[in-house]
Each structure stands twice: as structure tokens, then as C-alpha cells.
Amino acid sequence: MAFASLQWIVRLLVVLIIFQGVCVMFYYTTNTHSSRDAMTETLQQLRCAKLRQKFSIIKPAKSINFKSFTQELSDFMSCPYKSNQTERELNRIRLQFCCNATGTFILTKRNTADNQSIPYETSTTKTYKMTAELHSMLPEDIPWSGRRLGRCAVVGSGGILKNSSCGREIDSADFIIRFNLAAVNDSDVGMKTDLITVNPSQIRYKNLEKNPDPLLEKVSVYGNASLIMPAFAYTFCTSVSIKTLKVLQPIRPQQPVVFFSPSYLRTLDRFWKGRGLREVRLSTGFMLISTALELCEHVHVYGFWPFGSDLQERPVPYHYYDQLKPHRYMHKMPEEFVRLLQLHSQGALTLHLQPCSSPGADLENHL
Ligand SMILES: *[C@@H]1O[C@H](CO)[C@@H](O)[C@H](O)[C@H]1NC(C)=O
Ligand SMILES: *[C@@H]1O[C@H](CO)[C@@H](O)[C@H](O)[C@H]1NC(C)=O
Ligand SMILES: *[C@@H]1O[C@H](CO)[C@@H](O)[C@H](O)[C@H]1NC(C)=O
Ligand SMILES: *[C@@H]1O[C@H](CO)[C@@H](O)[C@H](O)[C@H]1NC(C)=O
Ligand SMILES: *[C@@H]1O[C@H](CO)[C@@H](O)[C@H](O)[C@H]1NC(C)=O
Ligand SMILES: *[C@@H]1O[C@H](CO)[C@@H](O)[C@H](O)[C@H]1NC(C)=O
């Protein structure tokens, strides 16, 4: 009797041990699964935070190894973007305080007086005396500064836009800035434009006054977008810019020709140089990104990529719209790009360096 119950107890114990073993195994396997996922996710988050930190204090560097930099940048660009409203507002206030695009971005009747002497942007001695005729052709006020612009797309001409499929995303922005009468394209760069720069060297038409048709054809592609010219950057820019304004204003009044205020660009130049940017003159692209940082809620930057190959190390042309050979790997990290990367890491603007996903894929990522 005592023996039988002992046998029973032993059997019960064996069953219990096996059962527990199964439970432990089961517990163990399910737990490793989720803990491995959690671990991967945590590691990923840590890596993203580390890269974000690294790029937000990145120094303009000759010493960065391009290859390792590309890998890290590619990894970072796959991290979720973190916008920082404080950072955006700080930049807006700093830029407003120094340069005031809101009041001085372009020359207007309001910020410029008849007979006023306009100092050239790049000269300390040369000035232009505003004439009554030109003054009468200036816009009353800056059309974009009355309200905060929402989502702005600043579209550079970098070859990474080729085959990017970013057209739809760019066209969905509230305000779109382009450069140098660059080609528009449904699939890669979008069709809409609100503001586009014209380089005076692009106005090379004979008898423009008598035969404006080639110019009209060229600019009408951009619909009602304002054409902005650096009329007072260098003295050679002035007459061709004024001529363009005089020719287009009567024929296409819906498409204004406007002039950068040289004093605005000067203060902007001083602002960035005071923050360690070392170059002769800011690029027009960088200037207008700065303008957008002041005037827009969110700034999205496309096609700014000064390197000869993309993040997947495939060669890219220098421009998306022509066959110009890329510069070989740049010797020196272009300073403006490093600055943009810094602003992106800080959450002040969004830099787009990868092809845009189709709306379907985007939805999947969010689900
Ligand atoms: C946002 O930027 C501000 C100002 O640079 C900084 O103090 C703050 O820590 C940032 N917030 C986040 C979540 O990174
Ligand atoms: C910017 O300019 C506008 C128009 O001239 C002016 O009303 C405004 O006070 C200026 N803002 C700053 C911060 O100087
Ligand atoms: C501008 O200068 C011209 C000649 O120098 C003068 O006749 C005209 O009254 C001036 N206009 C203004 C608004 O001061
Ligand atoms: C873009 O795509 C076309 C056709 O698929 C291909 O021939 C071309 O090499 C691609 N260009 C770039 C810069 O990726
Ligand atoms: C361009 O301006 C004209 C005249 O003001 C207007 O009729 C037309 O709708 C505008 N087009 C667009 C695309 O805004
Ligand atoms: C423009 O779009 C077409 C397809 O619609 C594409 O084949 C071409 O490469 C694009 N060109 C540029 C410069 O993006």
C-alpha cells in the first residue's frame, strides 16, 4: 500500500517535471522570439540615435572617408525622420532676425524707394540708382510673406533625381521652388512650380524685344510661377534682368519677374559665414533653402547631392536634366551639403536622398 502510493507519487512527479519542462521550453521559445525582435528594434533605435547625434554635430570635414560615410549616411537615411519644432522655430527666428526674408527677400515698391541707391551684392563700391521706370514695375509687396507657407519643396538639379519617382511627392507640396529654368518631369521631379530662378546667362536671345517668342516658350512651361533673377548680384546681371522684366511684364502679367534683394542676400551670406560656412558665395540653392526655412512651416529638400555616385554607390549624373559628367568623388566634402545634413539630423528640414516610394508602398510602411 505504502509502496503503491510511493509509485504514484513518483509517476506524478515525473509527469509534473515533464509538463514543467514543456512549459519552460514553450515559454522560452516564444520569449526569445519576441525578445529578439525587441532587441533588434532597440539596437536599431540606438544606432539611429547614434547616427543622428553624429550627423547633427558633423564638422565640415576633409577627413571623412567617403565610402564609410556613404554607408552610414545610407543607414541614417533609412532611420525614421524626427522633426523638431523647437529647432524649426529657432532657425526661423534667427533668420528673420538677421535677414528678414519676410520683409526684404525681393525688391518691392514697399521696401525700395524711387532714386534709392541699391548696393550690389558682391561689390562694396558699386551701386545702382533705382529709376522711376523700374520702380514702377516692381511688385507692390512680397507675395509669399503674408501667411506662413506650409510644406515647401526646394528642388535642386542633382542627378539623384533621375529615376527617383519623386514627381508626385514634390507636386503635392504647397509651394515649389526650382532653379535655373530646370526641366520639369511628371515622374521624377514634378510639374508644378511657384518660384524658379533664372540665371542671366540663360537669357541669350537676339532681339528679345522684337522677338520674345523663344523666351515666352521657355518660361510658359512653368505656368504662373514667378521668375526670380539676381539682377544686382554682379553689374553684368542688371541690364539683361531689367530687359527680361520689361519684355515679359506686358505679355505675361500672370508670371511676375522679380529681383532678389541684394542686401537680403548679403545678410544671408554674412549669417552663414558667421556660422562657419567657408565659401566665396553661397549657392543660389542654399540661399533659397534659407529663405524657405524662414517662410515655410516644413522644408523638404530634393536633388541636392554633390557627389558622383548615389547611396547605393551607383554613378549619378551631375544634373538630372543633362549629360554633364559628374565630378569625380569630390576631394573635399562640399560644405553646404554637410550643413544640410546637419539641419536634417537636427529636425529642421527634411533631406531626400533616396528614390521616393510609390504611394502604395508608403501606406504599407505606415501600417
Ligand atoms: C529639439 O531641439 C531643441 C533645440 O535644439 C533641443 O533642445 C531638443 O532637445 C530637441 N528635441 C528633441 C526631441 O530632440
Ligand atoms: C521684416 O520686415 C518687415 C517689413 O519691412 C517688418 O515689418 C518686420 O518688422 C521685419 N522683421 C524683423 C524681424 O526685422
Ligand atoms: C529722383 O531724382 C530725380 C532727378 O534726380 C528727381 O527729378 C525726382 O524728383 C526724384 N524722385 C524722388 C521720388 O525723389
Ligand atoms: C534610369 O533608368 C533608365 C531606364 O531604366 C536607365 O537606363 C538609366 O541608366 C537610369 N539612370 C540612372 C541615373 O539611374
Ligand atoms: C494663371 O493665371 C491666370 C491669369 O491670372 C489664371 O487664369 C490661371 O488660372 C492661372 N493658372 C494657374 C495654374 O494658376
Ligand atoms: C522624365 O520622365 C520620363 C518618363 O516619363 C523618363 O523616362 C525620363 O528619364 C525622365 N527624365 C528626367 C530628366 O527625369
Short mmCIF file of C-alpha atoms and ligand atoms in Angstrom, two decimals:
data_model
loop_
_atom_site.label_atom_id
_atom_site.label_comp_id
_atom_site.label_asym_id
_atom_site.label_seq_id
_atom_site.Cartn_x
_atom_site.Cartn_y
_atom_site.Cartn_z
CA MET A 1 0.00 0.00 0.00
CA ALA A 2 2.73 2.41 1.00
CA PHE A 3 4.76 1.15 -1.93
CA ALA A 4 1.91 1.70 -4.40
CA SER A 5 1.33 5.25 -3.26
CA LEU A 6 5.07 5.93 -3.48
CA GLN A 7 4.95 4.70 -7.10
CA TRP A 8 2.06 7.04 -7.72
CA ILE A 9 3.93 9.96 -6.23
CA VAL A 10 6.97 9.16 -8.40
CA ARG A 11 4.75 8.97 -11.52
CA LEU A 12 3.09 12.21 -10.60
CA LEU A 13 6.45 13.86 -10.11
CA VAL A 14 7.70 12.59 -13.46
CA VAL A 15 4.58 13.92 -15.18
CA LEU A 16 4.95 17.22 -13.39
CA ILE A 17 8.60 17.54 -14.36
CA ILE A 18 7.88 16.75 -18.00
CA PHE A 19 4.97 19.17 -18.02
CA GLN A 20 7.10 21.86 -16.47
CA GLY A 21 9.84 21.11 -18.98
CA VAL A 22 7.42 21.57 -21.84
CA CYS A 23 6.14 24.77 -20.30
CA VAL A 24 9.62 26.12 -19.83
CA MET A 25 10.51 25.19 -23.39
CA PHE A 26 7.37 26.79 -24.72
CA TYR A 27 7.87 29.86 -22.60
CA TYR A 28 11.50 30.01 -23.61
CA THR A 29 10.87 29.78 -27.37
CA THR A 30 8.07 32.33 -27.54
CA ASN A 31 10.02 34.67 -25.36
CA THR A 32 13.25 34.53 -27.36
CA HIS A 33 11.26 35.32 -30.44
CA SER A 34 9.75 38.50 -29.12
CA SER A 35 12.83 39.43 -27.16
CA ARG A 36 14.95 39.02 -30.26
CA ASP A 37 12.60 41.33 -32.16
CA ALA A 38 12.65 43.79 -29.30
CA MET A 39 16.41 43.51 -29.14
CA THR A 40 16.79 44.17 -32.88
CA GLU A 41 14.45 47.12 -32.63
CA THR A 42 16.27 48.57 -29.64
CA LEU A 43 19.62 48.13 -31.35
CA GLN A 44 18.20 49.78 -34.46
CA GLN A 45 16.88 52.69 -32.44
CA LEU A 46 20.22 53.05 -30.68
CA ARG A 47 22.06 53.01 -34.00
CA CYS A 48 19.70 55.65 -35.42
CA ALA A 49 20.09 57.82 -32.34
CA LYS A 50 23.85 57.50 -32.56
CA LEU A 51 23.93 58.40 -36.25
CA ARG A 52 21.51 61.26 -35.68
CA GLN A 53 23.77 62.59 -32.96
CA LYS A 54 26.85 62.15 -35.11
CA PHE A 55 25.41 63.94 -38.14
CA SER A 56 23.81 66.73 -36.14
CA ILE A 57 27.24 67.88 -34.96
CA ILE A 58 29.16 66.87 -38.08
CA LYS A 59 32.00 69.21 -38.91
CA PRO A 60 32.75 70.26 -42.47
CA ALA A 61 35.43 67.67 -42.96
CA LYS A 62 38.14 66.81 -45.37
CA SER A 63 38.84 63.77 -43.29
CA ILE A 64 35.59 61.84 -43.77
CA ASN A 65 36.15 58.68 -45.72
CA PHE A 66 33.57 58.83 -48.48
CA LYS A 67 32.90 55.09 -48.55
CA SER A 68 32.24 54.68 -44.84
CA PHE A 69 30.37 57.95 -44.91
CA THR A 70 28.09 56.67 -47.67
CA GLN A 71 27.29 53.52 -45.69
CA GLU A 72 26.50 55.46 -42.53
CA LEU A 73 24.51 58.05 -44.43
CA SER A 74 22.57 55.33 -46.19
CA ASP A 75 21.79 53.68 -42.84
CA PHE A 76 20.80 57.01 -41.36
CA MET A 77 18.52 57.83 -44.27
CA SER A 78 16.63 54.59 -43.54
CA CYS A 79 16.02 55.70 -39.94
CA PRO A 80 12.67 57.34 -39.17
CA TYR A 81 12.85 61.11 -39.64
CA LYS A 82 12.45 63.12 -36.44
CA SER A 83 11.18 66.62 -36.93
CA ASN A 84 11.93 69.12 -34.16
CA GLN A 85 9.57 72.05 -33.95
CA THR A 86 11.76 73.93 -31.48
CA GLU A 87 14.67 73.66 -33.88
CA ARG A 88 12.49 74.83 -36.79
CA GLU A 89 11.25 77.84 -34.86
CA LEU A 90 14.77 78.70 -33.68
CA ASN A 91 16.04 78.73 -37.25
CA ARG A 92 13.08 80.81 -38.35
CA ILE A 93 13.66 83.39 -35.64
CA ARG A 94 17.41 83.54 -36.26
CA LEU A 95 16.89 84.01 -39.99
CA GLN A 96 14.13 86.55 -39.52
CA PHE A 97 16.29 88.49 -37.13
CA CYS A 98 19.38 88.52 -39.34
CA CYS A 99 17.97 88.67 -42.83
CA ASN A 100 14.18 89.06 -42.81
CA ALA A 101 13.03 87.33 -45.98
CA THR A 102 9.53 88.26 -44.83
CA GLY A 103 10.25 91.94 -45.50
CA THR A 104 13.27 92.03 -47.82
CA PHE A 105 13.55 88.86 -49.91
CA ILE A 106 12.84 90.61 -53.23
CA LEU A 107 12.78 94.25 -54.26
CA THR A 108 9.30 95.71 -53.96
CA LYS A 109 7.69 99.13 -54.12
CA ARG A 110 7.28 98.84 -50.39
CA ASN A 111 10.89 98.12 -49.42
CA THR A 112 12.58 100.16 -52.15
CA ALA A 113 12.34 103.89 -52.83
CA ASP A 114 12.49 105.67 -56.14
CA ASN A 115 16.03 107.08 -56.57
CA GLN A 116 17.29 104.76 -53.83
CA SER A 117 20.84 103.67 -54.28
CA ILE A 118 20.98 99.85 -54.42
CA PRO A 119 24.35 98.43 -53.39
CA TYR A 120 25.47 95.42 -55.46
CA GLU A 121 25.56 92.15 -53.59
CA THR A 122 29.16 91.29 -54.40
CA SER A 123 30.73 94.74 -54.50
CA THR A 124 31.48 97.17 -51.72
CA THR A 125 31.64 100.17 -54.05
CA LYS A 126 29.18 99.71 -56.91
CA THR A 127 25.59 100.79 -56.61
CA TYR A 128 22.57 101.08 -58.89
CA LYS A 129 20.31 104.08 -58.68
CA MET A 130 16.69 102.94 -58.75
CA THR A 131 14.88 104.63 -61.62
CA ALA A 132 11.26 105.71 -61.57
CA GLU A 133 10.58 103.42 -64.52
CA LEU A 134 12.00 100.29 -62.87
CA HIS A 135 10.40 101.21 -59.57
CA SER A 136 7.00 101.33 -61.22
CA MET A 137 7.50 97.76 -62.44
CA LEU A 138 8.38 96.29 -59.04
CA PRO A 139 5.69 94.25 -57.27
CA GLU A 140 3.73 96.09 -54.57
CA ASP A 141 4.82 93.66 -51.87
CA ILE A 142 6.32 90.21 -51.39
CA PRO A 143 3.53 87.89 -52.47
CA TRP A 144 4.52 84.93 -50.22
CA SER A 145 5.15 86.59 -46.91
CA GLY A 146 1.65 87.45 -45.77
CA ARG A 147 0.97 83.96 -44.43
CA ARG A 148 3.26 81.12 -43.38
CA LEU A 149 3.75 78.79 -46.33
CA GLY A 150 3.02 75.17 -45.42
CA ARG A 151 5.06 72.36 -46.88
CA CYS A 152 7.68 73.67 -49.29
CA ALA A 153 9.71 71.61 -51.74
CA VAL A 154 13.07 73.03 -52.78
CA VAL A 155 14.11 71.07 -55.85
CA GLY A 156 17.78 71.14 -56.79
CA SER A 157 19.12 69.76 -60.04
CA GLY A 158 21.17 66.85 -58.71
CA GLY A 159 21.37 63.69 -60.81
CA ILE A 160 19.96 61.62 -57.91
CA LEU A 161 16.53 62.81 -59.01
CA LYS A 162 16.82 60.81 -62.19
CA ASN A 163 14.60 57.73 -61.92
CA SER A 164 13.64 58.84 -58.41
CA SER A 165 9.85 58.75 -58.94
CA CYS A 166 9.66 61.82 -56.68
CA GLY A 167 7.45 63.82 -59.06
CA ARG A 168 4.16 63.14 -57.29
CA GLU A 169 5.56 63.77 -53.86
CA ILE A 170 7.13 67.06 -54.98
CA ASP A 171 3.97 68.20 -56.74
CA SER A 172 1.95 67.57 -53.57
CA ALA A 173 3.86 70.33 -51.73
CA ASP A 174 2.15 73.69 -51.09
CA PHE A 175 4.99 75.73 -52.55
CA ILE A 176 7.63 74.54 -55.02
CA ILE A 177 10.96 76.21 -55.72
CA ARG A 178 13.17 75.26 -58.67
CA PHE A 179 16.39 76.55 -60.20
CA ASN A 180 17.80 77.82 -63.47
CA LEU A 181 14.76 77.01 -65.60
CA ALA A 182 15.36 73.31 -64.95
CA ALA A 183 13.27 70.80 -66.85
CA VAL A 184 10.08 69.58 -65.20
CA ASN A 185 9.04 65.96 -65.41
CA ASP A 186 5.93 64.13 -64.35
CA SER A 187 7.68 61.08 -62.97
CA ASP A 188 10.88 62.28 -61.34
CA VAL A 189 10.78 65.97 -60.46
CA GLY A 190 7.15 67.02 -60.79
CA MET A 191 5.44 69.58 -62.99
CA LYS A 192 4.35 72.36 -60.63
CA THR A 193 6.41 75.41 -59.80
CA ASP A 194 5.76 78.52 -57.72
CA LEU A 195 9.17 80.17 -57.88
CA ILE A 196 12.04 79.49 -60.24
CA THR A 197 15.40 81.17 -60.61
CA VAL A 198 16.67 82.40 -63.95
CA ASN A 199 20.37 82.87 -64.45
CA PRO A 200 21.09 85.98 -66.56
CA SER A 201 23.38 83.81 -68.69
CA GLN A 202 20.28 81.83 -69.73
CA ILE A 203 18.79 84.88 -71.44
CA ARG A 204 20.73 84.72 -74.66
CA TYR A 205 18.17 85.69 -77.22
CA LYS A 206 18.82 88.00 -80.12
CA ASN A 207 16.42 90.92 -80.40
CA LEU A 208 14.50 89.91 -77.33
CA GLU A 209 12.27 92.99 -77.57
CA LYS A 210 11.33 92.34 -81.19
CA ASN A 211 11.08 88.59 -80.93
CA PRO A 212 10.16 87.45 -77.42
CA ASP A 213 8.63 84.14 -78.59
CA PRO A 214 11.54 81.81 -77.77
CA LEU A 215 11.72 83.23 -74.25
CA LEU A 216 7.94 83.03 -73.85
CA GLU A 217 8.00 79.43 -74.93
CA LYS A 218 10.76 78.68 -72.46
CA VAL A 219 9.09 80.28 -69.43
CA SER A 220 5.47 79.35 -70.10
CA VAL A 221 6.36 75.76 -69.17
CA TYR A 222 6.32 76.98 -65.56
CA GLY A 223 2.76 78.28 -65.67
CA ASN A 224 2.29 81.23 -63.37
CA ALA A 225 5.48 80.66 -61.38
CA SER A 226 7.42 83.79 -60.52
CA LEU A 227 10.78 84.10 -62.24
CA ILE A 228 13.43 85.35 -59.86
CA MET A 229 16.67 86.90 -61.12
CA PRO A 230 19.83 88.10 -59.34
CA ALA A 231 19.68 91.48 -61.07
CA PHE A 232 22.03 93.15 -58.60
CA ALA A 233 24.48 90.36 -57.82
CA TYR A 234 27.08 91.49 -60.36
CA THR A 235 26.88 94.54 -62.62
CA PHE A 236 26.64 92.40 -65.77
CA CYS A 237 23.39 90.90 -64.46
CA THR A 238 21.47 94.17 -64.33
CA SER A 239 20.59 95.15 -67.88
CA VAL A 240 19.62 91.65 -69.02
CA SER A 241 17.43 91.20 -65.94
CA ILE A 242 15.67 94.52 -66.45
CA LYS A 243 15.21 93.72 -70.12
CA THR A 244 13.61 90.37 -69.23
CA LEU A 245 11.23 92.12 -66.85
CA LYS A 246 10.32 94.77 -69.42
CA VAL A 247 9.66 92.22 -72.13
CA LEU A 248 7.64 89.75 -70.06
CA GLN A 249 5.57 92.03 -67.84
CA PRO A 250 3.24 93.34 -70.54
CA ILE A 251 2.83 89.96 -72.29
CA ARG A 252 2.66 87.58 -69.30
CA PRO A 253 1.47 89.66 -66.36
CA GLN A 254 0.38 86.47 -64.57
CA GLN A 255 4.03 85.36 -64.44
CA PRO A 256 5.96 88.01 -62.50
CA VAL A 257 9.66 88.64 -62.98
CA VAL A 258 11.16 89.61 -59.62
CA PHE A 259 14.63 90.54 -58.40
CA PHE A 260 16.49 89.21 -55.38
CA SER A 261 17.18 91.99 -52.94
CA PRO A 262 20.98 92.22 -52.90
CA SER A 263 21.02 93.36 -49.30
CA TYR A 264 18.99 90.33 -48.26
CA LEU A 265 21.50 88.01 -49.93
CA ARG A 266 24.35 89.88 -48.34
CA THR A 267 22.98 89.49 -44.85
CA LEU A 268 22.30 85.82 -45.56
CA ASP A 269 25.88 85.38 -46.69
CA ARG A 270 27.14 87.02 -43.53
CA PHE A 271 24.80 84.87 -41.43
CA TRP A 272 26.14 81.56 -42.73
CA LYS A 273 29.75 82.70 -42.79
CA GLY A 274 29.33 83.70 -39.17
CA ARG A 275 28.29 80.11 -38.61
CA GLY A 276 31.41 78.70 -40.11
CA LEU A 277 30.45 78.17 -43.75
CA ARG A 278 33.58 78.89 -45.72
CA GLU A 279 32.97 79.64 -49.37
CA VAL A 280 33.18 82.56 -51.73
CA ARG A 281 29.46 82.94 -52.30
CA LEU A 282 26.56 80.79 -51.17
CA SER A 283 24.94 78.82 -53.94
CA THR A 284 21.53 80.02 -55.05
CA GLY A 285 20.18 76.69 -53.85
CA PHE A 286 21.45 77.21 -50.35
CA MET A 287 20.14 80.78 -50.34
CA LEU A 288 16.63 79.70 -51.24
CA ILE A 289 16.65 76.85 -48.73
CA SER A 290 17.44 79.51 -46.13
CA THR A 291 14.57 81.63 -47.40
CA ALA A 292 12.28 78.60 -47.17
CA LEU A 293 13.40 77.89 -43.61
CA GLU A 294 12.05 81.32 -42.70
CA LEU A 295 8.89 81.38 -44.80
CA CYS A 296 7.72 77.75 -44.71
CA GLU A 297 6.43 75.51 -41.96
CA HIS A 298 8.23 72.43 -43.31
CA VAL A 299 11.07 72.44 -45.81
CA HIS A 300 11.69 69.38 -47.99
CA VAL A 301 14.89 69.40 -49.98
CA TYR A 302 15.28 67.30 -53.14
CA GLY A 303 18.12 66.92 -55.63
CA PHE A 304 20.91 68.37 -53.51
CA TRP A 305 23.70 65.82 -53.85
CA PRO A 306 27.15 66.97 -54.92
CA PHE A 307 28.67 63.51 -55.37
CA GLY A 308 29.31 61.32 -58.38
CA SER A 309 27.55 58.25 -57.03
CA ASP A 310 24.42 57.68 -55.01
CA LEU A 311 23.90 55.99 -51.63
CA GLN A 312 23.88 52.60 -53.34
CA GLU A 313 27.19 53.61 -54.95
CA ARG A 314 25.71 53.70 -58.44
CA PRO A 315 27.04 56.50 -60.64
CA VAL A 316 24.72 59.51 -60.98
CA PRO A 317 24.92 62.33 -63.49
CA TYR A 318 25.73 65.78 -62.15
CA HIS A 319 22.33 67.17 -63.20
CA TYR A 320 19.14 65.24 -63.74
CA TYR A 321 18.44 67.12 -66.96
CA ASP A 322 21.67 66.92 -68.91
CA GLN A 323 24.53 64.60 -69.64
CA LEU A 324 27.24 66.58 -67.90
CA LYS A 325 29.74 64.18 -66.45
CA PRO A 326 29.77 64.01 -62.69
CA HIS A 327 32.77 65.40 -60.96
CA ARG A 328 34.81 62.51 -59.68
CA TYR A 329 34.43 61.89 -55.97
CA MET A 330 34.81 65.33 -54.57
CA HIS A 331 38.10 65.88 -52.86
CA LYS A 332 36.50 67.98 -50.25
CA MET A 333 33.16 67.36 -48.65
CA PRO A 334 31.07 70.18 -50.07
CA GLU A 335 30.33 72.38 -47.15
CA GLU A 336 26.76 73.24 -47.96
CA PHE A 337 25.77 69.59 -48.14
CA VAL A 338 27.25 68.91 -44.72
CA ARG A 339 25.26 71.85 -43.42
CA LEU A 340 22.05 70.50 -44.92
CA LEU A 341 22.75 67.10 -43.41
CA GLN A 342 23.19 68.77 -40.07
CA LEU A 343 19.87 70.61 -40.40
CA HIS A 344 18.20 67.32 -41.37
CA SER A 345 19.64 65.50 -38.35
CA GLN A 346 18.51 68.30 -36.08
CA GLY A 347 14.97 68.00 -37.42
CA ALA A 348 14.95 71.46 -39.02
CA LEU A 349 14.38 70.30 -42.62
CA THR A 350 13.95 67.02 -44.49
CA LEU A 351 16.62 65.99 -46.93
CA HIS A 352 15.50 63.48 -49.58
CA LEU A 353 18.34 61.37 -50.93
CA GLN A 354 16.60 58.12 -51.82
CA PRO A 355 14.09 57.38 -54.54
CA CYS A 356 10.54 58.19 -53.43
CA SER A 357 8.33 55.24 -52.64
CA SER A 358 5.10 54.81 -54.51
CA PRO A 359 2.01 55.82 -52.50
CA GLY A 360 1.12 52.11 -52.07
CA ALA A 361 4.50 51.23 -50.59
CA ASP A 362 4.32 54.27 -48.37
CA LEU A 363 1.00 53.08 -46.99
CA GLU A 364 2.48 49.64 -46.28
CA ASN A 365 5.30 51.24 -44.33
CA HIS A 366 2.83 53.07 -42.18
CA LEU A 367 0.65 50.04 -41.49
C1 LIG B 1 14.77 69.86 -30.28
O1 LIG B 1 15.67 70.94 -30.42
C2 LIG B 1 15.92 71.62 -29.21
C3 LIG B 1 16.76 72.84 -29.57
O2 LIG B 1 17.93 72.49 -30.24
C4 LIG B 1 16.63 70.68 -28.25
O3 LIG B 1 16.88 71.35 -27.04
C5 LIG B 1 15.72 69.48 -28.00
O4 LIG B 1 16.40 68.53 -27.20
C6 LIG B 1 15.33 68.83 -29.32
N1 LIG B 1 14.31 67.82 -29.06
C7 LIG B 1 14.47 66.56 -29.42
C8 LIG B 1 13.33 65.65 -29.12
O5 LIG B 1 15.48 66.16 -29.94
C1 LIG B 2 10.86 92.44 -41.53
O1 LIG B 2 10.41 93.38 -42.48
C2 LIG B 2 9.05 93.73 -42.33
C3 LIG B 2 8.67 94.64 -43.49
O2 LIG B 2 9.64 95.59 -43.72
C4 LIG B 2 8.87 94.41 -41.00
O3 LIG B 2 7.51 94.74 -40.82
C5 LIG B 2 9.30 93.46 -39.89
O4 LIG B 2 9.23 94.11 -38.65
C6 LIG B 2 10.72 92.99 -40.13
N1 LIG B 2 11.02 91.94 -39.18
C7 LIG B 2 12.15 91.92 -38.48
C8 LIG B 2 12.31 90.78 -37.53
O5 LIG B 2 13.01 92.77 -38.60
C1 LIG B 3 14.53 111.32 -58.29
O1 LIG B 3 15.55 112.09 -58.89
C2 LIG B 3 15.14 112.91 -59.96
C3 LIG B 3 16.32 113.57 -60.58
O2 LIG B 3 17.47 113.35 -59.86
C4 LIG B 3 14.12 113.93 -59.44
O3 LIG B 3 13.65 114.71 -60.51
C5 LIG B 3 12.96 113.20 -58.81
O4 LIG B 3 12.06 114.11 -58.22
C6 LIG B 3 13.46 112.24 -57.73
N1 LIG B 3 12.32 111.45 -57.28
C7 LIG B 3 12.06 111.25 -55.99
C8 LIG B 3 10.87 110.44 -55.65
O5 LIG B 3 12.79 111.72 -55.09
C1 LIG B 4 17.33 55.42 -65.25
O1 LIG B 4 16.59 54.37 -65.81
C2 LIG B 4 16.92 54.08 -67.13
C3 LIG B 4 15.95 53.07 -67.68
O2 LIG B 4 15.53 52.16 -66.69
C4 LIG B 4 18.38 53.58 -67.16
O3 LIG B 4 18.76 53.30 -68.48
C5 LIG B 4 19.27 54.66 -66.59
O4 LIG B 4 20.61 54.19 -66.51
C6 LIG B 4 18.82 55.09 -65.22
N1 LIG B 4 19.59 56.24 -64.84
C7 LIG B 4 20.04 56.44 -63.60
C8 LIG B 4 20.88 57.65 -63.38
O5 LIG B 4 19.79 55.69 -62.69
C1 LIG B 5 -2.53 81.61 -64.14
O1 LIG B 5 -3.01 82.93 -64.16
C2 LIG B 5 -4.13 83.11 -64.99
C3 LIG B 5 -4.44 84.59 -65.04
O2 LIG B 5 -4.37 85.17 -63.78
C4 LIG B 5 -5.30 82.30 -64.44
O3 LIG B 5 -6.41 82.44 -65.28
C5 LIG B 5 -4.87 80.84 -64.39
O4 LIG B 5 -5.88 80.07 -63.78
C6 LIG B 5 -3.59 80.67 -63.62
N1 LIG B 5 -3.14 79.33 -63.75
C7 LIG B 5 -2.83 78.60 -62.70
C8 LIG B 5 -2.34 77.21 -62.98
O5 LIG B 5 -2.88 79.01 -61.55
C1 LIG B 6 11.21 62.09 -67.44
O1 LIG B 6 10.20 61.11 -67.43
C2 LIG B 6 10.40 60.04 -68.32
C3 LIG B 6 9.23 59.11 -68.18
O2 LIG B 6 8.05 59.80 -68.15
C4 LIG B 6 11.71 59.34 -68.05
O3 LIG B 6 11.94 58.34 -69.00
C5 LIG B 6 12.85 60.34 -68.06
O4 LIG B 6 14.05 59.72 -67.72
C6 LIG B 6 12.59 61.49 -67.15
N1 LIG B 6 13.62 62.47 -67.28
C7 LIG B 6 14.14 63.14 -66.25
C8 LIG B 6 15.16 64.16 -66.60
O5 LIG B 6 13.81 62.98 -65.13
#
